mmCIF file of C-alpha atoms in Angstrom:
data_model
loop_
_atom_site.group_PDB
_atom_site.id
_atom_site.type_symbol
_atom_site.label_atom_id
_atom_site.label_comp_id
_atom_site.label_asym_id
_atom_site.label_seq_id
_atom_site.Cartn_x
_atom_site.Cartn_y
_atom_site.Cartn_z
ATOM 1 C CA ASN I 165 10.130 -32.267 40.108
ATOM 2 C CA ALA I 166 12.853 -33.854 38.004
ATOM 3 C CA GLY I 167 10.258 -34.802 35.364
ATOM 4 C CA VAL I 168 11.332 -37.703 33.155
ATOM 5 C CA THR I 169 14.897 -38.941 33.576
ATOM 6 C CA GLN I 170 16.787 -41.404 31.414
ATOM 7 C CA THR I 171 20.082 -43.189 31.830
ATOM 8 C CA PRO I 172 22.534 -43.579 30.273
ATOM 9 C CA LYS I 173 22.824 -40.604 27.905
ATOM 10 C CA PHE I 174 25.156 -42.432 25.551
ATOM 11 C CA GLN I 175 25.879 -46.113 25.030
ATOM 12 C CA VAL I 176 27.916 -48.153 22.575
ATOM 13 C CA LEU I 177 27.205 -51.869 22.281
ATOM 14 C CA LYS I 178 28.542 -54.707 20.223
ATOM 15 C CA THR I 179 26.164 -56.824 18.171
ATOM 16 C CA GLY I 180 24.580 -59.476 20.367
ATOM 17 C CA GLN I 181 25.054 -57.693 23.670
ATOM 18 C CA SER I 182 22.087 -56.954 25.897
ATOM 19 C CA MET I 183 21.383 -53.900 27.978
ATOM 20 C CA THR I 184 18.655 -51.983 29.763
ATOM 21 C CA LEU I 185 17.766 -48.350 29.211
ATOM 22 C CA GLN I 186 16.365 -46.822 32.364
ATOM 23 C CA CYS I 187 13.460 -44.390 32.549
ATOM 24 C CA ALA I 188 11.851 -42.842 35.610
ATOM 25 C CA GLN I 189 9.256 -40.128 36.179
ATOM 26 C CA ASP I 190 8.202 -38.378 39.363
ATOM 27 C CA MET I 191 4.933 -36.861 38.162
ATOM 28 C CA ASN I 192 2.746 -39.848 39.080
ATOM 29 C CA HIS I 193 1.769 -40.242 35.433
ATOM 30 C CA GLU I 194 -0.184 -43.342 34.521
ATOM 31 C CA TYR I 195 1.045 -43.667 30.959
ATOM 32 C CA MET I 196 4.633 -44.199 29.896
ATOM 33 C CA SER I 197 6.047 -44.853 26.446
ATOM 34 C CA TRP I 198 9.282 -45.619 24.670
ATOM 35 C CA TYR I 199 10.032 -44.127 21.258
ATOM 36 C CA ARG I 200 12.950 -44.366 18.918
ATOM 37 C CA GLN I 201 13.934 -41.417 16.734
ATOM 38 C CA ASP I 202 15.573 -42.037 13.388
ATOM 39 C CA PRO I 203 16.368 -39.445 10.701
ATOM 40 C CA GLY I 204 13.449 -38.879 8.353
ATOM 41 C CA MET I 205 11.172 -41.214 10.293
ATOM 42 C CA GLY I 206 10.143 -39.110 13.249
ATOM 43 C CA LEU I 207 9.371 -40.875 16.496
ATOM 44 C CA ARG I 208 8.121 -44.430 16.381
ATOM 45 C CA LEU I 209 6.431 -46.036 19.337
ATOM 46 C CA ILE I 210 8.197 -49.157 20.641
ATOM 47 C CA HIS I 211 6.197 -50.118 23.750
ATOM 48 C CA TYR I 212 3.873 -48.346 26.093
ATOM 49 C CA SER I 213 2.257 -48.857 29.476
ATOM 50 C CA VAL I 214 -1.030 -47.574 30.832
ATOM 51 C CA GLY I 215 -0.201 -48.409 34.423
ATOM 52 C CA ALA I 216 1.862 -50.606 36.709
ATOM 53 C CA GLY I 217 1.752 -54.209 35.539
ATOM 54 C CA ILE I 218 0.271 -53.344 32.123
ATOM 55 C CA THR I 219 2.316 -53.048 28.947
ATOM 56 C CA ASP I 220 1.592 -53.321 25.237
ATOM 57 C CA GLN I 221 3.385 -53.195 21.918
ATOM 58 C CA GLY I 222 3.686 -50.140 19.744
ATOM 59 C CA GLU I 223 4.693 -49.834 16.084
ATOM 60 C CA VAL I 224 8.196 -51.332 16.296
ATOM 61 C CA PRO I 225 8.408 -53.713 19.282
ATOM 62 C CA ASN I 226 10.646 -56.449 17.864
ATOM 63 C CA GLY I 227 13.910 -56.880 19.733
ATOM 64 C CA TYR I 228 12.747 -54.961 22.803
ATOM 65 C CA ASN I 229 11.148 -55.915 26.103
ATOM 66 C CA VAL I 230 9.569 -53.747 28.777
ATOM 67 C CA SER I 231 8.120 -54.144 32.237
ATOM 68 C CA ARG I 232 6.301 -51.786 34.577
ATOM 69 C CA SER I 233 6.558 -52.962 38.165
ATOM 70 C CA THR I 234 6.037 -49.473 39.607
ATOM 71 C CA THR I 235 4.310 -46.294 38.451
ATOM 72 C CA GLU I 236 7.638 -44.463 38.377
ATOM 73 C CA ASP I 237 9.881 -46.803 36.371
ATOM 74 C CA PHE I 238 9.656 -48.145 32.827
ATOM 75 C CA PRO I 239 12.898 -49.821 31.694
ATOM 76 C CA LEU I 240 13.500 -50.869 28.096
ATOM 77 C CA ARG I 241 15.549 -53.998 27.496
ATOM 78 C CA LEU I 242 17.442 -54.839 24.343
ATOM 79 C CA LEU I 243 17.741 -58.596 24.300
ATOM 80 C CA SER I 244 20.427 -59.022 21.622
ATOM 81 C CA ALA I 245 21.514 -55.732 20.135
ATOM 82 C CA ALA I 246 21.631 -55.332 16.345
ATOM 83 C CA PRO I 247 23.038 -52.474 14.223
ATOM 84 C CA SER I 248 19.452 -51.661 13.159
ATOM 85 C CA GLN I 249 18.792 -50.620 16.746
ATOM 86 C CA THR I 250 21.261 -47.759 16.510
ATOM 87 C CA SER I 251 19.027 -44.810 17.303
ATOM 88 C CA VAL I 252 18.080 -42.186 19.844
ATOM 89 C CA TYR I 253 15.618 -43.509 22.404
ATOM 90 C CA PHE I 254 13.140 -41.305 24.196
ATOM 91 C CA CYS I 255 10.990 -42.159 27.154
ATOM 92 C CA ALA I 256 7.804 -40.155 27.704
ATOM 93 C CA SER I 257 5.018 -40.008 30.243
ATOM 94 C CA SER I 258 1.531 -38.558 30.249
ATOM 95 C CA SER I 259 -1.570 -38.389 32.363
ATOM 96 C CA PRO I 260 -4.728 -38.383 30.218
ATOM 97 C CA LEU I 261 -6.954 -37.932 33.246
ATOM 98 C CA SER I 262 -5.208 -34.747 34.323
ATOM 99 C CA SER I 263 -5.495 -31.218 32.961
ATOM 100 C CA SER I 264 -2.496 -31.841 30.710
ATOM 101 C CA GLY I 265 -4.385 -34.617 28.954
ATOM 102 C CA ASP I 266 -2.423 -36.563 26.349
ATOM 103 C CA THR I 267 0.538 -34.141 26.428
ATOM 104 C CA GLN I 268 3.726 -36.187 26.427
ATOM 105 C CA TYR I 269 6.585 -35.197 28.713
ATOM 106 C CA PHE I 270 9.862 -36.405 27.298
ATOM 107 C CA GLY I 271 13.133 -37.421 28.843
ATOM 108 C CA PRO I 272 16.482 -36.175 27.478
ATOM 109 C CA GLY I 273 17.063 -39.288 25.381
ATOM 110 C CA THR I 274 19.655 -42.057 25.137
ATOM 111 C CA ARG I 275 21.877 -42.172 22.068
ATOM 112 C CA LEU I 276 22.658 -45.824 21.344
ATOM 113 C CA THR I 277 25.181 -47.094 18.823
ATOM 114 C CA VAL I 278 25.400 -50.784 17.999
ATOM 115 C CA LEU I 279 28.574 -51.857 16.227
ATOM 116 C CA ALA W 85 -3.944 -47.440 10.125
ATOM 117 C CA GLN W 86 -3.440 -44.091 11.729
ATOM 118 C CA SER W 87 -0.767 -41.879 10.235
ATOM 119 C CA VAL W 88 0.572 -38.366 10.363
ATOM 120 C CA SER W 89 2.088 -36.700 7.322
ATOM 121 C CA GLN W 90 4.328 -33.645 7.395
ATOM 122 C CA HIS W 91 4.783 -32.105 3.986
ATOM 123 C CA ASN W 92 8.240 -30.619 4.273
ATOM 124 C CA HIS W 93 11.268 -32.416 5.624
ATOM 125 C CA HIS W 94 13.574 -29.408 5.434
ATOM 126 C CA VAL W 95 12.750 -25.703 5.388
ATOM 127 C CA ILE W 96 15.239 -22.853 5.157
ATOM 128 C CA LEU W 97 14.071 -19.303 5.870
ATOM 129 C CA SER W 98 15.621 -15.934 6.520
ATOM 130 C CA GLU W 99 14.872 -14.103 9.730
ATOM 131 C CA ALA W 100 11.544 -12.213 9.680
ATOM 132 C CA ALA W 101 10.097 -14.516 7.014
ATOM 133 C CA SER W 102 6.732 -16.112 7.661
ATOM 134 C CA LEU W 103 6.486 -19.811 8.407
ATOM 135 C CA GLU W 104 3.856 -22.403 7.665
ATOM 136 C CA LEU W 105 4.483 -26.110 8.248
ATOM 137 C CA GLY W 106 1.895 -28.529 6.952
ATOM 138 C CA CYS W 107 0.490 -31.492 8.861
ATOM 139 C CA ASN W 108 -2.223 -33.907 7.799
ATOM 140 C CA TYR W 109 -3.468 -36.930 9.663
ATOM 141 C CA SER W 110 -5.617 -39.946 9.026
ATOM 142 C CA TYR W 111 -7.690 -40.887 12.059
ATOM 143 C CA GLY W 112 -11.342 -41.807 12.135
ATOM 144 C CA GLY W 113 -12.360 -40.532 15.534
ATOM 145 C CA THR W 114 -12.089 -37.447 17.693
ATOM 146 C CA VAL W 115 -8.461 -36.420 17.973
ATOM 147 C CA ASN W 116 -6.057 -34.442 20.061
ATOM 148 C CA LEU W 117 -3.430 -32.625 18.020
ATOM 149 C CA PHE W 118 0.021 -31.478 19.027
ATOM 150 C CA TRP W 119 3.085 -29.739 17.755
ATOM 151 C CA TYR W 120 6.322 -30.554 19.545
ATOM 152 C CA VAL W 121 9.669 -28.860 19.032
ATOM 153 C CA GLN W 122 13.182 -30.193 19.496
ATOM 154 C CA TYR W 123 15.887 -27.533 19.685
ATOM 155 C CA PRO W 124 19.437 -28.638 18.864
ATOM 156 C CA GLY W 125 20.799 -30.832 21.614
ATOM 157 C CA GLN W 126 17.586 -30.744 23.622
ATOM 158 C CA HIS W 127 14.691 -33.107 24.116
ATOM 159 C CA LEU W 128 11.211 -32.681 22.725
ATOM 160 C CA GLN W 129 8.897 -30.204 24.325
ATOM 161 C CA LEU W 130 5.317 -29.180 23.694
ATOM 162 C CA LEU W 131 4.805 -26.152 21.453
ATOM 163 C CA LEU W 132 1.009 -26.141 21.390
ATOM 164 C CA LYS W 133 -1.973 -28.477 21.446
ATOM 165 C CA TYR W 134 -5.587 -28.702 20.394
ATOM 166 C CA PHE W 135 -8.117 -30.683 22.398
ATOM 167 C CA SER W 136 -11.436 -28.969 21.656
ATOM 168 C CA GLY W 137 -13.042 -25.572 21.183
ATOM 169 C CA ASP W 138 -11.501 -22.765 19.152
ATOM 170 C CA PRO W 139 -9.698 -24.405 16.203
ATOM 171 C CA LEU W 140 -7.054 -21.674 16.219
ATOM 172 C CA VAL W 141 -4.660 -22.370 19.063
ATOM 173 C CA LYS W 142 -1.771 -20.275 20.229
ATOM 174 C CA GLY W 143 1.393 -21.688 21.696
ATOM 175 C CA ILE W 144 4.670 -20.486 23.050
ATOM 176 C CA LYS W 145 7.067 -18.130 21.273
ATOM 177 C CA GLY W 146 4.447 -16.677 18.914
ATOM 178 C CA PHE W 147 3.488 -19.940 17.228
ATOM 179 C CA GLU W 148 -0.087 -20.791 16.336
ATOM 180 C CA ALA W 149 -1.860 -23.642 14.590
ATOM 181 C CA GLU W 150 -5.232 -24.072 12.970
ATOM 182 C CA PHE W 151 -7.259 -27.264 13.085
ATOM 183 C CA ILE W 152 -9.326 -27.729 9.935
ATOM 184 C CA LYS W 153 -11.422 -30.821 10.542
ATOM 185 C CA SER W 154 -12.692 -31.111 6.965
ATOM 186 C CA LYS W 155 -9.128 -31.209 5.668
ATOM 187 C CA PHE W 156 -7.710 -33.359 8.496
ATOM 188 C CA SER W 157 -5.035 -30.711 8.870
ATOM 189 C CA PHE W 158 -3.248 -28.947 11.698
ATOM 190 C CA ASN W 159 -0.778 -26.515 10.143
ATOM 191 C CA LEU W 160 1.729 -24.599 12.230
ATOM 192 C CA ARG W 161 2.335 -20.913 11.564
ATOM 193 C CA LYS W 162 4.490 -18.062 12.753
ATOM 194 C CA PRO W 163 4.348 -14.589 11.163
ATOM 195 C CA SER W 164 8.027 -13.748 11.636
ATOM 196 C CA VAL W 165 10.673 -16.354 12.461
ATOM 197 C CA GLN W 166 13.829 -15.763 14.433
ATOM 198 C CA TRP W 167 17.215 -17.448 14.304
ATOM 199 C CA SER W 168 16.359 -19.085 17.632
ATOM 200 C CA ASP W 169 13.459 -20.941 15.965
ATOM 201 C CA THR W 170 15.974 -23.230 14.272
ATOM 202 C CA ALA W 171 14.796 -26.659 15.411
ATOM 203 C CA GLU W 172 12.965 -29.792 14.351
ATOM 204 C CA TYR W 173 9.185 -29.650 14.545
ATOM 205 C CA PHE W 174 6.955 -32.681 14.976
ATOM 206 C CA CYS W 175 3.217 -32.923 14.457
ATOM 207 C CA ALA W 176 1.480 -35.589 16.569
ATOM 208 C CA VAL W 177 -1.994 -37.022 16.938
ATOM 209 C CA SER W 178 -3.733 -39.066 19.595
ATOM 210 C CA LEU W 179 -7.269 -40.304 19.867
ATOM 211 C CA THR W 180 -9.161 -38.465 22.590
ATOM 212 C CA GLY W 181 -8.692 -40.420 25.791
ATOM 213 C CA GLY W 182 -6.337 -42.814 24.043
ATOM 214 C CA PHE W 183 -2.884 -43.754 25.064
ATOM 215 C CA LYS W 184 -1.060 -43.940 21.753
ATOM 216 C CA THR W 185 0.392 -40.830 20.203
ATOM 217 C CA ILE W 186 1.522 -41.046 16.587
ATOM 218 C CA PHE W 187 4.203 -38.664 15.358
ATOM 219 C CA GLY W 188 4.984 -37.314 11.929
ATOM 220 C CA ALA W 189 8.444 -37.627 10.413
ATOM 221 C CA GLY W 190 9.411 -34.124 11.479
ATOM 222 C CA THR W 191 10.402 -30.924 9.687
ATOM 223 C CA ARG W 192 13.859 -29.463 10.157
ATOM 224 C CA LEU W 193 13.707 -25.669 10.113
ATOM 225 C CA PHE W 194 16.853 -23.629 9.633
ATOM 226 C CA VAL W 195 16.583 -19.881 10.030
ATOM 227 C CA LYS W 196 19.390 -17.801 8.549
ATOM 228 C CA ALA W 197 20.433 -14.806 10.595
#
């Protein structure tokens, strides 16, 4: 199993540009989440999904869109990038109904810089 | 609102020193508790977790944590740290059966060789 994969690893955008961060998992996990990690603030939940076709907002959803058309994929879209979105983005998946419970499995992260 | 508070943002220890990182949470219901670790240049991985049963849980690499329900705490401990324990440590909480996990701000641990 590859686990949770994310692309790209690094990205530089100009203010106003849009882009999509990709996330995929091959563990058949129902739940997937996007977090951003900023110094001194830990991980903050952006959006999450409890299954294909179902998404909901987390703590900091403004400026981001998500969709979940398949169990495996959960892309995060930045509609119009702003410098405040400079961060490291982590995708995670979990399977609360399995033996691992709410344990989150994280991808390697995408480091995004918005100029 | 649910929250997780980690008491120390930065900790510096010498090798063989004992470690205790504090974590308190505010959640009204039954919780699952986690400690995750992020080594330099790597992504987060699970260190240990508490779901139910014995409130003293043991994780990888000699770490343990104790859940004290009356204090809403889940402190991480290690009797003797090593240089390789240098990392950032995150406490996290989720409601049992829930799908939102809330993370603390993290504690950066630096162990001097």
